[in-house]
Short mmCIF file of C-alpha atoms and ligand atoms in Angstrom, two decimals:
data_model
loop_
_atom_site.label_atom_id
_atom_site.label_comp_id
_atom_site.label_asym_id
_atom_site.label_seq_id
_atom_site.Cartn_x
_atom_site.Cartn_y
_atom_site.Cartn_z
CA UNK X 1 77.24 97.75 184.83
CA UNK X 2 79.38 99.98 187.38
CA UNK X 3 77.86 102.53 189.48
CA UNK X 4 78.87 106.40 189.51
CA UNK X 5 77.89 109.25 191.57
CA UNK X 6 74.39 109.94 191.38
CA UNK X 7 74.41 113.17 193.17
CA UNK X 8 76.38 114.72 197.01
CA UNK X 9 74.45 116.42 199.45
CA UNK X 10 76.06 119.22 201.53
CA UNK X 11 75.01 121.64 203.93
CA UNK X 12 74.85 125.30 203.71
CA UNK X 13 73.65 127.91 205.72
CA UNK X 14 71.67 131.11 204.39
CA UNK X 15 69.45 129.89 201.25
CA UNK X 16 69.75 133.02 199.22
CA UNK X 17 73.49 132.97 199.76
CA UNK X 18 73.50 129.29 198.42
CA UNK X 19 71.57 130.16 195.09
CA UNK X 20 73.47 133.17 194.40
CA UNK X 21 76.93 130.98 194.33
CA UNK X 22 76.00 128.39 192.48
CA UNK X 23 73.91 129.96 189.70
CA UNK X 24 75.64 133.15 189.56
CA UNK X 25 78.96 132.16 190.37
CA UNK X 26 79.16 128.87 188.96
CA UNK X 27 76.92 129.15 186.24
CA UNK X 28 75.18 125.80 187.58
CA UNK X 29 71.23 125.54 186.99
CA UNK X 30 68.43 124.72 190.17
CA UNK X 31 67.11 122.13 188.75
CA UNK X 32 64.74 121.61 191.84
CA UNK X 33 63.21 123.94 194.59
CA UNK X 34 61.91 121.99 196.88
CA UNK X 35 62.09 121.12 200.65
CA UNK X 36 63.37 118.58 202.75
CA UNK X 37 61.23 115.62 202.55
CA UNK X 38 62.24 114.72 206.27
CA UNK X 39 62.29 117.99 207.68
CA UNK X 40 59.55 120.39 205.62
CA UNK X 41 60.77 123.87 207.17
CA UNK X 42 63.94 123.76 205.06
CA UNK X 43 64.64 123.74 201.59
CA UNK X 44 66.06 121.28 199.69
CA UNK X 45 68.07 122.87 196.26
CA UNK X 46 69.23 120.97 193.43
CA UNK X 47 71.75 122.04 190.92
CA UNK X 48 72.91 120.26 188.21
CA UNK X 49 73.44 120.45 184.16
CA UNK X 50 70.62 121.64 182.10
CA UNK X 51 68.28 118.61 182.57
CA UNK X 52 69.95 117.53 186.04
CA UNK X 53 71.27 113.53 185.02
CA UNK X 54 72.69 111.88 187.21
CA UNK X 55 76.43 112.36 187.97
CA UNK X 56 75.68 116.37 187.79
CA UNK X 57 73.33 117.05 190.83
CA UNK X 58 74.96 118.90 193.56
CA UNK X 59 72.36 119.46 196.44
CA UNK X 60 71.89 121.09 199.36
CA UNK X 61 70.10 121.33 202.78
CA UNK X 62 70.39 125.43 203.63
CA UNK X 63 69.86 125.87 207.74
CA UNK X 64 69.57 129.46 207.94
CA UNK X 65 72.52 130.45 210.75
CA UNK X 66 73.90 126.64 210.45
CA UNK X 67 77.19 126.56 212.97
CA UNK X 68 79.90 125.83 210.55
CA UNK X 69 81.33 121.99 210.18
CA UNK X 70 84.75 120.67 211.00
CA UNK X 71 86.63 118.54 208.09
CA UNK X 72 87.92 115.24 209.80
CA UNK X 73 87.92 111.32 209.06
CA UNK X 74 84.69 109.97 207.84
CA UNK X 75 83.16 112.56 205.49
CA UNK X 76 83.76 113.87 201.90
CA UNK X 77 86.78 116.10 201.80
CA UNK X 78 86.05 117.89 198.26
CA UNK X 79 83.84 117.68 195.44
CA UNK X 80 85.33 118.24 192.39
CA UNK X 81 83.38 118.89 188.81
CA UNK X 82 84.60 118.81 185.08
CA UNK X 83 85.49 121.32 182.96
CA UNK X 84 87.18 121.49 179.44
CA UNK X 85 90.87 121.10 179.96
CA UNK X 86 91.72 124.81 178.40
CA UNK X 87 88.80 126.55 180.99
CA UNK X 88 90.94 126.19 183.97
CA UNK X 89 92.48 130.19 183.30
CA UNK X 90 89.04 131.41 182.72
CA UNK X 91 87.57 130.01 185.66
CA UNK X 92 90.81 131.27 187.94
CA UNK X 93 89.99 134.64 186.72
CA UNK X 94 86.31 134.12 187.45
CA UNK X 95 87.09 133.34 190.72
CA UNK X 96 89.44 136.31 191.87
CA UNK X 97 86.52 138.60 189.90
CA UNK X 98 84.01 137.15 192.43
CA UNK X 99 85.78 137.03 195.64
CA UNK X 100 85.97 133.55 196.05
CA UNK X 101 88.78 132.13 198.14
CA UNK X 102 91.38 129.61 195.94
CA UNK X 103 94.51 127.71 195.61
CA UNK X 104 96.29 128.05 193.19
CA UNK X 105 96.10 125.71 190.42
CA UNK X 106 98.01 122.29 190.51
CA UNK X 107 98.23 119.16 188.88
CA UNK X 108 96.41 116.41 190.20
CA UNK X 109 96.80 112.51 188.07
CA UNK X 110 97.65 115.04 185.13
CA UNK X 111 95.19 117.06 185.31
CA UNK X 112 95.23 120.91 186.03
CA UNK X 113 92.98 121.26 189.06
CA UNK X 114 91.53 124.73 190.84
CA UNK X 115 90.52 124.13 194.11
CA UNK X 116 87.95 126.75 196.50
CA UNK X 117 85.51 127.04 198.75
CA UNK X 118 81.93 128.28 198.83
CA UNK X 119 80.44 131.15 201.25
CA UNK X 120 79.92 128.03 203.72
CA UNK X 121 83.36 126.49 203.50
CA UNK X 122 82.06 123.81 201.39
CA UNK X 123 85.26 122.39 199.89
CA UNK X 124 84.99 122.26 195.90
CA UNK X 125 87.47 121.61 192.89
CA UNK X 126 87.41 122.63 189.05
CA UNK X 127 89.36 119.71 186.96
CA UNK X 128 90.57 120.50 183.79
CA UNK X 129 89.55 117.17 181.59
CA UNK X 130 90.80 116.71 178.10
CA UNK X 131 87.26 116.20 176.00
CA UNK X 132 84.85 117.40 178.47
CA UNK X 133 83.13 119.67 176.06
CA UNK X 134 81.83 116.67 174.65
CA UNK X 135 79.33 116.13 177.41
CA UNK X 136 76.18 118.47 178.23
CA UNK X 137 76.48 121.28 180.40
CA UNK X 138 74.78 124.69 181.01
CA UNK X 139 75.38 128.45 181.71
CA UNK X 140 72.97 130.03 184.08
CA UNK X 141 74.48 133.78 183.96
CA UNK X 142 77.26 135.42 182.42
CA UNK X 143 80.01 132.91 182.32
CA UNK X 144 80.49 131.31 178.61
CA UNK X 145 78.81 128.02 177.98
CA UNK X 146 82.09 126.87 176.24
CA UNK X 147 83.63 127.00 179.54
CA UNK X 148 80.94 125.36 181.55
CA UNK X 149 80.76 122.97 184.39
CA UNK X 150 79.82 119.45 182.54
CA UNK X 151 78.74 117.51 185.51
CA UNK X 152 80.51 116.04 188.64
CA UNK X 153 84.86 114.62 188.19
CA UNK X 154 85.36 113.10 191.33
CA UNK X 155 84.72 113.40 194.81
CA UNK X 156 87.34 112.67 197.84
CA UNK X 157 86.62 110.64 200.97
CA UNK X 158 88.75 111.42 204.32
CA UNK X 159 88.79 108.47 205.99
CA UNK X 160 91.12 106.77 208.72
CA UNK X 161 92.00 103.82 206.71
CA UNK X 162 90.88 102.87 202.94
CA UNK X 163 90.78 99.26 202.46
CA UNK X 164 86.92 98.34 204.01
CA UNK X 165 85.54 101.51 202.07
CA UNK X 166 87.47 99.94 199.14
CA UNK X 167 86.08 97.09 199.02
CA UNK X 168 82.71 98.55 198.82
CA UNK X 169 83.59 100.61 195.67
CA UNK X 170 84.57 97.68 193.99
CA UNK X 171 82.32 95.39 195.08
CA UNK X 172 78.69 96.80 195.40
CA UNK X 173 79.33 99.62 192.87
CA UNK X 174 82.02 98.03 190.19
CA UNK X 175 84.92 100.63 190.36
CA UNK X 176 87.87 99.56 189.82
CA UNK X 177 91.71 100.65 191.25
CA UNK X 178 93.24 103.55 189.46
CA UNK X 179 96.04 104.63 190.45
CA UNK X 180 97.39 106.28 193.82
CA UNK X 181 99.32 109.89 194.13
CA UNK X 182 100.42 110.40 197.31
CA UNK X 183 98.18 109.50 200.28
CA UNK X 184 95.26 109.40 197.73
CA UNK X 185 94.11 106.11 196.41
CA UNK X 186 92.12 106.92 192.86
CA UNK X 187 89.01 104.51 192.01
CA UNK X 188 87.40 104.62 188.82
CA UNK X 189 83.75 103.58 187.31
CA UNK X 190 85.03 101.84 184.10
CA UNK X 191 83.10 103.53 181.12
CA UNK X 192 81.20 106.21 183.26
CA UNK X 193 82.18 109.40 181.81
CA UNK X 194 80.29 111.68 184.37
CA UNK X 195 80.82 110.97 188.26
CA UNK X 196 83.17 108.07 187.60
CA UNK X 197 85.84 109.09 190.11
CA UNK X 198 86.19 108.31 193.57
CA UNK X 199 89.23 109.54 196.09
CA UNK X 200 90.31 107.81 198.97
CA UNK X 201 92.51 110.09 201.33
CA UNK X 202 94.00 108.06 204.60
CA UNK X 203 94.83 110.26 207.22
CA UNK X 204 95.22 107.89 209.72
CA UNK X 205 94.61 109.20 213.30
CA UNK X 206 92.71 112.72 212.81
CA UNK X 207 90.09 114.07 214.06
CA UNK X 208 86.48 112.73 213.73
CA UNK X 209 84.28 114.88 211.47
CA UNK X 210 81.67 117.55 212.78
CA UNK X 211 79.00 118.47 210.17
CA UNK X 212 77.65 121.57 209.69
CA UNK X 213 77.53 124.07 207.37
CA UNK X 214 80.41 123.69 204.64
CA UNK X 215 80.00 119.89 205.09
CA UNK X 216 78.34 117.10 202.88
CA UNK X 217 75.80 115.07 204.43
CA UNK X 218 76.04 111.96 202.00
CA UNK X 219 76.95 110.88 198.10
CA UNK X 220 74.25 108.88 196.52
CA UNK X 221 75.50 106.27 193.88
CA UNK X 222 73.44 105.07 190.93
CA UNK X 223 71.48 102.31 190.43
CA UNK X 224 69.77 101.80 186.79
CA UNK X 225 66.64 100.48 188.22
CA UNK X 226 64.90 99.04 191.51
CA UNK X 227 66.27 95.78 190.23
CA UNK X 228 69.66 97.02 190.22
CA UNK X 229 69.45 98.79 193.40
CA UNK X 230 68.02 95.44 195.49
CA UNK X 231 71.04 93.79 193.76
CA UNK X 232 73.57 96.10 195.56
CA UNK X 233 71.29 96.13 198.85
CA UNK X 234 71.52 92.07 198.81
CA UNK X 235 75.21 92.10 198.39
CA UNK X 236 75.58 94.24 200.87
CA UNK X 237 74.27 92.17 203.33
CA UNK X 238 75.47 88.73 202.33
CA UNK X 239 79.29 89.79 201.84
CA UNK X 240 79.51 92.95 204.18
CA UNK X 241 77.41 92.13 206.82
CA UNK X 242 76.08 95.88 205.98
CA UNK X 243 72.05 96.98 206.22
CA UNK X 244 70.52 99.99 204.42
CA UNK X 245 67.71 101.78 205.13
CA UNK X 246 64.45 100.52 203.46
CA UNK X 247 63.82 102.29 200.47
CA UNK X 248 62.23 105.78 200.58
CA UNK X 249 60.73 107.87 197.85
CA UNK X 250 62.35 110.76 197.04
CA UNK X 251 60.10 112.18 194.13
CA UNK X 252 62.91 112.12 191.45
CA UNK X 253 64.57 109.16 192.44
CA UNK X 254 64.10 106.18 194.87
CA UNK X 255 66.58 106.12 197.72
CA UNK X 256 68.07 103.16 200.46
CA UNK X 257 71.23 104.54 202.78
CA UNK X 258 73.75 103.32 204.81
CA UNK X 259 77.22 104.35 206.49
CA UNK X 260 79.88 102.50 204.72
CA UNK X 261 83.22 101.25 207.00
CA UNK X 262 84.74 104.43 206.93
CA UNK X 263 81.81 106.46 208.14
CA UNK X 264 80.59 108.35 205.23
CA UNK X 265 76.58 108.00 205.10
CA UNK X 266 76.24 106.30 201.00
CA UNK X 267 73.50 106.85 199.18
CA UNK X 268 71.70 104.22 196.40
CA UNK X 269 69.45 106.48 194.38
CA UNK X 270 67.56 104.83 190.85
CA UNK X 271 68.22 107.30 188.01
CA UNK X 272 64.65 107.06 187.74
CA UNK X 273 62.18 108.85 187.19
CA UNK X 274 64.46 112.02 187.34
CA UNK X 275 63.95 115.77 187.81
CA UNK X 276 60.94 116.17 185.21
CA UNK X 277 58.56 113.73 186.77
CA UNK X 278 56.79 116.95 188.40
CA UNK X 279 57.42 119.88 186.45
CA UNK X 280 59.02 120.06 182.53
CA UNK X 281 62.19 120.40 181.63
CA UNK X 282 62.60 123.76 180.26
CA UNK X 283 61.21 125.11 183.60
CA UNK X 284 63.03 123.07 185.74
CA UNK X 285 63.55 124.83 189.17
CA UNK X 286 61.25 127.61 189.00
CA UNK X 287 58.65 126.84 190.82
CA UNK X 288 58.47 125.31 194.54
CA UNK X 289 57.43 121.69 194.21
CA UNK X 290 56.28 119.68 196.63
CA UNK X 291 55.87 115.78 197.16
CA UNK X 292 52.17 114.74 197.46
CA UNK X 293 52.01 113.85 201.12
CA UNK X 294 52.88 117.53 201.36
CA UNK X 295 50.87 119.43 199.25
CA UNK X 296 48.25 119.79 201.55
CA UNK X 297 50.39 121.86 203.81
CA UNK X 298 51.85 124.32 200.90
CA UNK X 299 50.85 127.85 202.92
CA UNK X 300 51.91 127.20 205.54
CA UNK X 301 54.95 125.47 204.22
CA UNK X 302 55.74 128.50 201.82
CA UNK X 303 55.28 130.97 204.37
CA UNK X 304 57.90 129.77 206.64
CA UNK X 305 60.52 129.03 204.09
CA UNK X 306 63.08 131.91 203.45
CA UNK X 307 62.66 134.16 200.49
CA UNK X 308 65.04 133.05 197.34
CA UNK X 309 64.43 136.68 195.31
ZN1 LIG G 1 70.65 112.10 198.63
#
């Protein structure tokens, strides 16, 4: 069974700021407040579709005053999410209401694609996809639900040369070659509808990456189950000479990492047990939750966390 993206992590810098674009803005909903599990005095945000599955989560670490990143070879250039193929006009017109900075829309593989940037610099993309009102998505403010983001398209890796991050795609996750436009090699998940896209931009000598704010810190792929995930973990090792982390518990899913050829810190994350393990699902968000081994420190972890409202 091929892999997809599971969820990207970026960086951002105020917290309030971060919420306010991507519920208000985008119409996206939090599906989790909580904090970073490796560094308690910041939050951790989830967005996603209405129950957050996997291939919709968009996350963030806000650093309140976070220097801004630097785009360059080995990180994500863009992350790009679905909507119908008629919503592109209604989101361009969104956008200029708003404020938000934008290209204007062009055709990417076919499809009709609006690209812009969050208050961070975080690099995003609207695709138009024929049928993508067929999957779930939600509307968290004013904007239409016909028009709605339905979970992630594709996202784009800079990277100096393609072939060893290649060979990862389609060998630990299943994607297969798709296509190439350009300097942009197109991988696809074969019969993963949400998340089944990956980009591979070669831009040769460039400039090394700086993260900061505006920049994502990793893309998690998905693995079914822990069986699946020690599967990709063993072939990892045996045919890429590549270690992950051991496997850490990240409340909602189960995690292992490791930088891939090309620099970009991957992500295996199990879909379960998924964003209602703690809290249901018609509240998702609402509330701060916390993993046990932190609950005992909830004032004073509350207290030094920004205000969201
Ligand atoms: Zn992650």
């Amino acid at each position: 069974m091929p892999s997809g993206i599971h969820h990207v992590t970026a960086i951002a810098g105020s917290a309030r700021r971060n919420v306010d674009f991507y519920t208000g803005t985008l119409g996206l909903r939090l599906v989790k407040k909580t904090v970073n599990f490796d560094d308690p005095g910041s939050y951790h945000l989830y967005y996603g579709d209405g129950a957050g599955h996997p291939g919709t989560i968009l996350t963030f670490f806000p650093w309140e005053g976070a220097p801004p990143g630097r785009l360059g070879i080995g990180e994500a250039q863009e992350t790009v999410f679905s909507v119908p193929e008629g919503s592109i006009g209604y989101w361009t017109q969104r956008l200029i209401e708003k404020g938000v900075a934008h290209d204007p829309p062009a055709k990417r593989f076919g499809e009709t694609t609006l690209a812009f940037k969050d208050r961070d610099g975080t690099r995003l993309a609207l695709a138009g996809v024929r049928g993508a009102e067929a999957a779930p998505g939600w509307s968290a403010t004013d904007a239409p639900a016909e028009h709605a983001i339905r979970g992630f398209h594709s996202v784009s890796l800079l990277l100096a040369e393609a072939g060893p991050t290649a060979a990862i795609l389609t060998d630990v996750f299943g994607f297969v070659a798709d296509g190439r436009e350009g300097l942009t090699q197109r991988y696809r998940a074969p019969g993963v509808e949400v998340g089944g896209l990956v980009d591979l931009r070669t831009a040769g000598e460039f400039l090394m990456a700086r993260q900061g704010a505006g920049s994502v810190h990793h893309i998690a792929f998905r693995a079914a189950d822990d069986a699946a995930q020690a599967a990709m973990v063993k072939k990892l090792v045996q045919d890429h000479h590549l270690r992950t982390t051991e496997q850490k518990d990240r409340n909602y899913f189960r995690s292992v990492y490791f930088r891939e050829p090309g620099r970009v810190l991957f992500e295996i994350a199990t879909d379960p047990p998924g964003f209602a393990v703690d809290e249901p699902v018609a509240s998702l968000g609402q509330a701060l939750k916390l993993p046990p081994f932190l609950e005992g420190r909830r004032a004073a972890i509350e207290a030094a966390l920004p205000k969201l409202d």
